[in-house]
Coordinates of C-alpha atoms and ligand atoms in Angstrom, one line a residue:
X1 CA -20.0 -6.2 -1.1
X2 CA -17.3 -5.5 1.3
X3 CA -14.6 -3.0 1.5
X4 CA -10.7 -3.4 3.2
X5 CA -8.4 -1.0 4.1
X6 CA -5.0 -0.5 6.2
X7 CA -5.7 1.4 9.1
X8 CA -4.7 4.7 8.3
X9 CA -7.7 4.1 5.2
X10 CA -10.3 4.0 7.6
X11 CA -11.4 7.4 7.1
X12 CA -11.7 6.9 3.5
X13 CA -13.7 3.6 3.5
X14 CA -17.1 5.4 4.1
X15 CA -16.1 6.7 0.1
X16 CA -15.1 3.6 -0.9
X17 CA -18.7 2.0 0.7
X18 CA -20.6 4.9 -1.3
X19 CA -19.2 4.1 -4.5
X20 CA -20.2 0.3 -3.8
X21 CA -23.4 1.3 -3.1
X22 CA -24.1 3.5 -5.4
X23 CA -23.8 1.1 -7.8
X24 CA -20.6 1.7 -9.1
X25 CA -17.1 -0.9 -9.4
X26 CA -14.7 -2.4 -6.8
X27 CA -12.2 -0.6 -9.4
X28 CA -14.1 2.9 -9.3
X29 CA -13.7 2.5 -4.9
X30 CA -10.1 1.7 -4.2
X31 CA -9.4 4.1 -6.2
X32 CA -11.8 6.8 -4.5
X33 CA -11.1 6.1 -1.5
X34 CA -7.0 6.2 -2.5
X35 CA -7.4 9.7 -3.2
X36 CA -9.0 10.6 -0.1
X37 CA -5.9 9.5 1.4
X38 CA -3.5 11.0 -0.9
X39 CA -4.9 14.5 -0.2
X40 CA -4.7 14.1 3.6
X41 CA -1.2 15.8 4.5
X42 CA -1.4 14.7 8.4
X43 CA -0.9 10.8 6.5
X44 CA 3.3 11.4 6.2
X45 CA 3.4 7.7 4.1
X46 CA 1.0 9.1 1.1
X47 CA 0.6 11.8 -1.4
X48 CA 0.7 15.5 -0.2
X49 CA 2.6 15.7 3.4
X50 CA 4.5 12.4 2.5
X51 CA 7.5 11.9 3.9
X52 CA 10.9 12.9 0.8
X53 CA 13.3 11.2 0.2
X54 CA 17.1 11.8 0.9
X55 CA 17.0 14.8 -0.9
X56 CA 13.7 16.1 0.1
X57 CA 11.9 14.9 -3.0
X58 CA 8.7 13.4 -2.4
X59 CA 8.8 10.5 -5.2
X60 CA 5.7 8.5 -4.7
X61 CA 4.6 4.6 -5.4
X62 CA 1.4 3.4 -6.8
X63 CA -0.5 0.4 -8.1
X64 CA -4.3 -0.1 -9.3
X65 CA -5.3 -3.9 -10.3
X66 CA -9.0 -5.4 -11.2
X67 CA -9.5 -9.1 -10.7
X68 CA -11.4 -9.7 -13.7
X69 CA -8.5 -9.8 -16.2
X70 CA -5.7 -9.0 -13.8
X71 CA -4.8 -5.7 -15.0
X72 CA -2.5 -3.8 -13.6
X73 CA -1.6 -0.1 -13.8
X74 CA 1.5 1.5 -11.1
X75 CA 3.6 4.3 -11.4
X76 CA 6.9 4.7 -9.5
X77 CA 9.3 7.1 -8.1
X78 CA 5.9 10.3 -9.3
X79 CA 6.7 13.5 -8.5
X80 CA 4.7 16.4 -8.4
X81 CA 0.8 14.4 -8.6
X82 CA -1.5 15.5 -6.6
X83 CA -3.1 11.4 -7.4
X84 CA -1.0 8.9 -8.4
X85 CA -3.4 6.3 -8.1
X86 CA -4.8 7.9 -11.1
X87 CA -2.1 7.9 -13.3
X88 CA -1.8 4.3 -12.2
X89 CA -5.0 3.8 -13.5
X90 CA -4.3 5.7 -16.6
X91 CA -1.1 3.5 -17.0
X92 CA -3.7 0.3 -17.1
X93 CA -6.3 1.6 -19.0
X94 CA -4.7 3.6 -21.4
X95 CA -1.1 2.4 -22.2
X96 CA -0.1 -1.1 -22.7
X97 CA 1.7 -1.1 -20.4
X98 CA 1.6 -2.2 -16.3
X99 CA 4.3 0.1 -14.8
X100 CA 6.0 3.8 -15.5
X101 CA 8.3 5.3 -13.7
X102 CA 9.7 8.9 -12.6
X103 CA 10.0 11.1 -15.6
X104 CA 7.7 9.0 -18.1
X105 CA 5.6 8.5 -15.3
X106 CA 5.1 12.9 -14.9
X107 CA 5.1 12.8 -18.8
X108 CA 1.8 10.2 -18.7
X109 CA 0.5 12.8 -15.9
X110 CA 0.7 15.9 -17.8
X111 CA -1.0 14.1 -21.4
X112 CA -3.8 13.2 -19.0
X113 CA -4.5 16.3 -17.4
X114 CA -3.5 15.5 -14.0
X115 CA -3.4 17.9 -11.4
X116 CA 0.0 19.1 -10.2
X117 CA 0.3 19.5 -6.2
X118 CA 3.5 20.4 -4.1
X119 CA 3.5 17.7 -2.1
X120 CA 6.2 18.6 0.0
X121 CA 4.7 20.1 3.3
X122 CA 6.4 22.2 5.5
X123 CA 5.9 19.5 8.6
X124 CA 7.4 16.8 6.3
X125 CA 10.0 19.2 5.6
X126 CA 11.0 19.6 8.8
X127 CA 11.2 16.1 9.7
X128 CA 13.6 15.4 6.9
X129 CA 15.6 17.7 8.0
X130 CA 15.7 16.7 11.3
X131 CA 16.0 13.0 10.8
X132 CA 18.9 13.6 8.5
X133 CA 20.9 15.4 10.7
X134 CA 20.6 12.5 13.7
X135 CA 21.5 10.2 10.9
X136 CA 25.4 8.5 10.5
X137 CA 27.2 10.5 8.1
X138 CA 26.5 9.8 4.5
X139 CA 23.9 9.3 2.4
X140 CA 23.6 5.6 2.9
X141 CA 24.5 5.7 6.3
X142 CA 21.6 8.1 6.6
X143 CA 19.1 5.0 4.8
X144 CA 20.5 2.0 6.7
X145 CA 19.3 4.4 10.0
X146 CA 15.7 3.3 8.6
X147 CA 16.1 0.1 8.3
X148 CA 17.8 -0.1 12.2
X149 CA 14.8 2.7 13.2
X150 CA 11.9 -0.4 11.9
X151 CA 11.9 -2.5 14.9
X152 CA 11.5 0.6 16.9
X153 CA 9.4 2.8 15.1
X154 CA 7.8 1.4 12.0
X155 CA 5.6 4.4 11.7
X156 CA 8.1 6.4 11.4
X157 CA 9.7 5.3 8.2
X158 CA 6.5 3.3 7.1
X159 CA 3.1 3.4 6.6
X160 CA 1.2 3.4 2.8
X161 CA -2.6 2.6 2.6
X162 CA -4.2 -0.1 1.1
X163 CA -7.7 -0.7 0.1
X164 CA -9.3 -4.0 -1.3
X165 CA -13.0 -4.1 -2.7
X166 CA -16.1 -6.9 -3.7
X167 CA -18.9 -5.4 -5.7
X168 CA -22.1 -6.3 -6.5
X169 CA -20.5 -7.9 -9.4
X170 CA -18.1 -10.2 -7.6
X171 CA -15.6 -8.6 -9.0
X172 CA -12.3 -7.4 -6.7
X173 CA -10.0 -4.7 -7.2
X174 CA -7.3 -3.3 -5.1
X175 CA -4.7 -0.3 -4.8
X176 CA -2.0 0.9 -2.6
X177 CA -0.5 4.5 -2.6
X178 CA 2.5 5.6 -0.6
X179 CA 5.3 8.1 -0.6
X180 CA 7.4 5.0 0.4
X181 CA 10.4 4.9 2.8
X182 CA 11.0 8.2 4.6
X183 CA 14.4 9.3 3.3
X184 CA 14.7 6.8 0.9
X185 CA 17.3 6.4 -1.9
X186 CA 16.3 8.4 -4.8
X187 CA 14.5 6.4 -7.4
X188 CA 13.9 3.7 -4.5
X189 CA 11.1 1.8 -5.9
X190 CA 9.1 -0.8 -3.1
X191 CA 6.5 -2.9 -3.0
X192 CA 3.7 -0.9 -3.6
X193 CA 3.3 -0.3 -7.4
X194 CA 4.5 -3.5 -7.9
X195 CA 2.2 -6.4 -9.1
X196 CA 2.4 -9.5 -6.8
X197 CA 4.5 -7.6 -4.2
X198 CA 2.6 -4.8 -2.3
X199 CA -0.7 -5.7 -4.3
X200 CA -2.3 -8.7 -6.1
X201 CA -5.9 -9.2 -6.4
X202 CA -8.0 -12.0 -8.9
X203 CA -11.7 -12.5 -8.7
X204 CA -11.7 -16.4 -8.9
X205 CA -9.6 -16.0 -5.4
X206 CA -9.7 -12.7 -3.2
X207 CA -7.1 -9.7 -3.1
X208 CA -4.2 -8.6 -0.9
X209 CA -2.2 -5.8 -0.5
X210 CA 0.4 -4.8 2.1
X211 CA 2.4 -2.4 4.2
X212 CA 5.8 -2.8 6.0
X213 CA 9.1 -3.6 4.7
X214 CA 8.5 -3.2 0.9
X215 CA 12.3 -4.5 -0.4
X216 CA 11.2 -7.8 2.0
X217 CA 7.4 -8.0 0.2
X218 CA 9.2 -7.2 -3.2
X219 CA 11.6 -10.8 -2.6
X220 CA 9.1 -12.6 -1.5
X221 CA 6.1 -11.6 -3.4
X222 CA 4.1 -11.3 -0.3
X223 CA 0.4 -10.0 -1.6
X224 CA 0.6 -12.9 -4.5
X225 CA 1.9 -15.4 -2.4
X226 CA -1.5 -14.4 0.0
X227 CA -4.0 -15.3 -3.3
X228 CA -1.9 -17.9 -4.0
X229 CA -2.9 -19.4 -0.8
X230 CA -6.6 -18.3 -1.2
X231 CA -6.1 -20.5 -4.4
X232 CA -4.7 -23.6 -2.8
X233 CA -7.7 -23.4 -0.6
X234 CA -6.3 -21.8 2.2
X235 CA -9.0 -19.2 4.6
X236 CA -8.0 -15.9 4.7
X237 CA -6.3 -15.7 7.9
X238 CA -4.2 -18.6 6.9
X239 CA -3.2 -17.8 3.7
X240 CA -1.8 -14.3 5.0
X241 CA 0.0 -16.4 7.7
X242 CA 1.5 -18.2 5.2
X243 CA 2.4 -15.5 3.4
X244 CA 4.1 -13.4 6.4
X245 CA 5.8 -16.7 7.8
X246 CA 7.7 -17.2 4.6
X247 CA 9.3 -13.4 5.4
X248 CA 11.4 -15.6 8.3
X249 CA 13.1 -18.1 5.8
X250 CA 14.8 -15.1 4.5
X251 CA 17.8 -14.8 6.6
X252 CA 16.8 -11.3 8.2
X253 CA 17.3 -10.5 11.8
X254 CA 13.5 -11.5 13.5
X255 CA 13.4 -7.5 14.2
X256 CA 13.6 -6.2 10.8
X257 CA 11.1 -8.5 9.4
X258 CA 7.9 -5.8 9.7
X259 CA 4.7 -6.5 7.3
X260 CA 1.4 -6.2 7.4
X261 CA -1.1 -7.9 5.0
X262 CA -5.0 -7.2 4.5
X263 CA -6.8 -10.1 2.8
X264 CA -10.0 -10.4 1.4
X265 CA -11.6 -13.3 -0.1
X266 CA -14.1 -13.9 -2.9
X267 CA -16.8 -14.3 -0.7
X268 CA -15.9 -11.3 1.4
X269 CA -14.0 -13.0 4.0
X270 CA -11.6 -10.9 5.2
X271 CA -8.2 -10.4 7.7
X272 CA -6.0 -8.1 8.9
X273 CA -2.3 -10.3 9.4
X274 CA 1.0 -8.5 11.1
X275 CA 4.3 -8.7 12.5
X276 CA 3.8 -6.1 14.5
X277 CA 1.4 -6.7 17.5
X278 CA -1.1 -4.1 17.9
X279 CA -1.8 -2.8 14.6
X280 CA -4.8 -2.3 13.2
X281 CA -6.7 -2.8 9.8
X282 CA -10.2 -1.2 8.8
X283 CA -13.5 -3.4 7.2
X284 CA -17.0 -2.0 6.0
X285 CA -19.9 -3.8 4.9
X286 CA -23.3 -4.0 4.7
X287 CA -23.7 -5.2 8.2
X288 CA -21.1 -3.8 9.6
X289 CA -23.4 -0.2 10.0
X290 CA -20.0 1.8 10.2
X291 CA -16.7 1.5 9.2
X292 CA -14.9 -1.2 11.8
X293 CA -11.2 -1.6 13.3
X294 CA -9.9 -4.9 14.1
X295 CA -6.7 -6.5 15.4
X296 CA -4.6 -7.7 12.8
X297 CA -3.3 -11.6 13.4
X298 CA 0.1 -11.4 15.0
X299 CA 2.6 -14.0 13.3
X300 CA 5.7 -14.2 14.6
X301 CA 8.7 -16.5 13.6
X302 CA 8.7 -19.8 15.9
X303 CA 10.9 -19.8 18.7
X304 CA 14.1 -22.0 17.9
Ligands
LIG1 N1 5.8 -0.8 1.8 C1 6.1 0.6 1.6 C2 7.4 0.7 0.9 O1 8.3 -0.1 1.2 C3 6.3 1.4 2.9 C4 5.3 1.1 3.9 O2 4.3 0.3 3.8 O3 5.4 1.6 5.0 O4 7.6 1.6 0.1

C-alpha cells in the first residue's frame, strides 16, 4: 500500500494513509485526501481560496479514475462546490458518463446533495485584482501575461494537487483537483479533469497524474503517455522522463514548457519527475513512518 501526492498534498496524505489502512479503497483515499485540499483556502490552485478566472469566477477542474475498469468521472469549469472531486465521482459512478461541465456540472451537484461553498476568498480576490491591473490591456492580453509569467513564477498561475493510491487490493486510483490557471479564460478547461491528460491510472500498470502547463499535458497526453511507458516496460522514473521529454518536440520555447508528473507503479514504485528544478512531490507508506518529500527528477530538453 502506498500513497502519492504533489507537494502541496502532503498534508493530506496522512488521510489518504488512514483510509488505506483502515481497510478501505485506493478510490475511497485520493478522493479523501482531495478534499482535504479543496477545503484549504491558503492552496490558491484548489477549491475554496482558488485563484478566479478573468472575471473573478472561480471555475474549478476535476477528475477521479480507478484502475480496475478504468473509470473515469471529471467535471469542468464547477462553480460554487465546495468538492468537486465528488461530483467527479458522482459523474463516474452515477451517470454514464466520464465528463460534465459548467452548468450541467452544478445541476449533477445540486441532485446529489452537494454542499455549496463561496469559493471566492477575499485574498484570492485581491490578487485578481491586482494581477489584472499589471496585465496588457485586454482580456487576452491579460491571459497571454500567464503564460509569459510561467518561466518565472509557476506558482503563481499554477499549482493543482494530485494524489495516486495502491491498496491492499492492488488496485490504483488517482484524482486531481484544481482551480486551474489563475485568470484564465472563462470556461478554460486544462488538463486536469481530463482522462489521459492530467490523470490516467490502470491496475495492470501504475497511475500518473500531473501539474504544470495543462493546454501542453492536454496535446500531449502526458499522464497516459507515463502508463503507457509503465506498459512498455519502462521503471517509473523513466517512463515519466519519457513522458516530460516528449513536451520538447512540441515547438514551444524551452521556458514555457513547465510540468510536473508523479508516477506510481503497480508494485508501489514511485517518482516525482519535473521541468522545474527544485520542486517537490510527497510519498507515504508503510515504512516510510511519516509522510516523506522528495526531489522530483529534473528533465530538461538536451542542449542543441
Ligand atoms: N494543470 C493545471 C491546469 O492547467 C494547472 C496547474 O497544474 O498548475 O489547469
Amino acid at each position: 500500500m502506498i500513497v502519492v501526492a504533489s507537494a502541496n498534498g502532503a498534508e493530506a496524505l496522512e488521510v489518504a494513509w488512514t483510509v488505506l489502512e483502515d481497510g478501505g479503497s485506493a478510490l475511497d483515499a485520493v478522493e479523501a485526501a482531495a478534499r482535504v485540499v479543496e477545503d484549504d483556502p491558503r492552496d490558491h490552485s484548489v477549491g475554496t481560496g482558488g485563484y478566479p478566472n478573468l472575471l473573478g469566477q472561480v471555475e474549478l477542474d476535476a477528475s477521479i479514475m480507478e484502475g480496475t475498469t478504468r473509470r473515469f468521472g471529471g467535471v469542468a469549469a464547477l462553480q460554487g462546490f465546495r468538492h468537486p472531486i465528488s461530483v467527479a465521482r458522482a459523474v463516474m459512478e452515477r451517470l454514464p458518463h466520464v465528463l460534465v461541465v459548467g452548468a450541467g456540472a452544478a445541476s449533477l451537484a445540486a441532485e446529489i446533495g452537494a454542499e455549496t461553498a463561496e469559493l471566492l476568498t477575499p485574498e484570492a480576490e485581491a490578487a485578481w485584482r491586482d494581477g489584472l491591473a499589471r496585465s496588457p490591456a485586454g482580456l487576452t492580453g491579460a491571459v497571454l501575461a500567464q503564460v509569459q509569467a510561467l518561466s518565472t513564477n509557476p506558482e503563481h498561475v499554477a499549482g493543482t494537487v494530485d494524489f495516486l493510491a495502491l491498496d491492499r487490493d492492488g488496485h490504483i486510483a488517482s484524482a486531481v483537483s484544481t482551480s486551474g490557471w489563475a485568470w484564465k479564460w472563462p470556461g478554460r478547461v486544462g488538463d486536469s479533469p481530463i482522462p489521459g491528460a492530467g490523470n490516467y491510472c490502470d491496475d495492470r500498470f501504475g497511475a500518473a497524474a500531473c501539474t504544470g502547463f495543462g493546454e501542453l499535458a492536454l496535446r500531449t497526453q502526458t499522464a497516459r503517455t507515463v502508463v503507457n511507458g509503465l506498459a512498455s516496460g519502462l521503471d517509473v522514473a523513466a517512463a515519466g522522463r519519457a513522458a516530460l521529454e516528449d513536451l520538447f518536440a512540441l515547438g514551444e520555447p524551452a521556458d514555457r514548457i513547465v510540468m510536473n508528473t508523479v508516477a506510481l507503479d503497480r508494485n508501489g514504485n514511485h517518482a516525482g519527475l519535473t521541468t522545474e528544478p527544485g520542486a517537490r512531490y510527497a510519498w507515504r507508506d508503510e515504512s516510510s513512518g511519516g509522510v516523506q518529500l522528495a526531489t522530483r527528477i529534473v528533465v530538461r530538453p538536451d542542449p542543441a
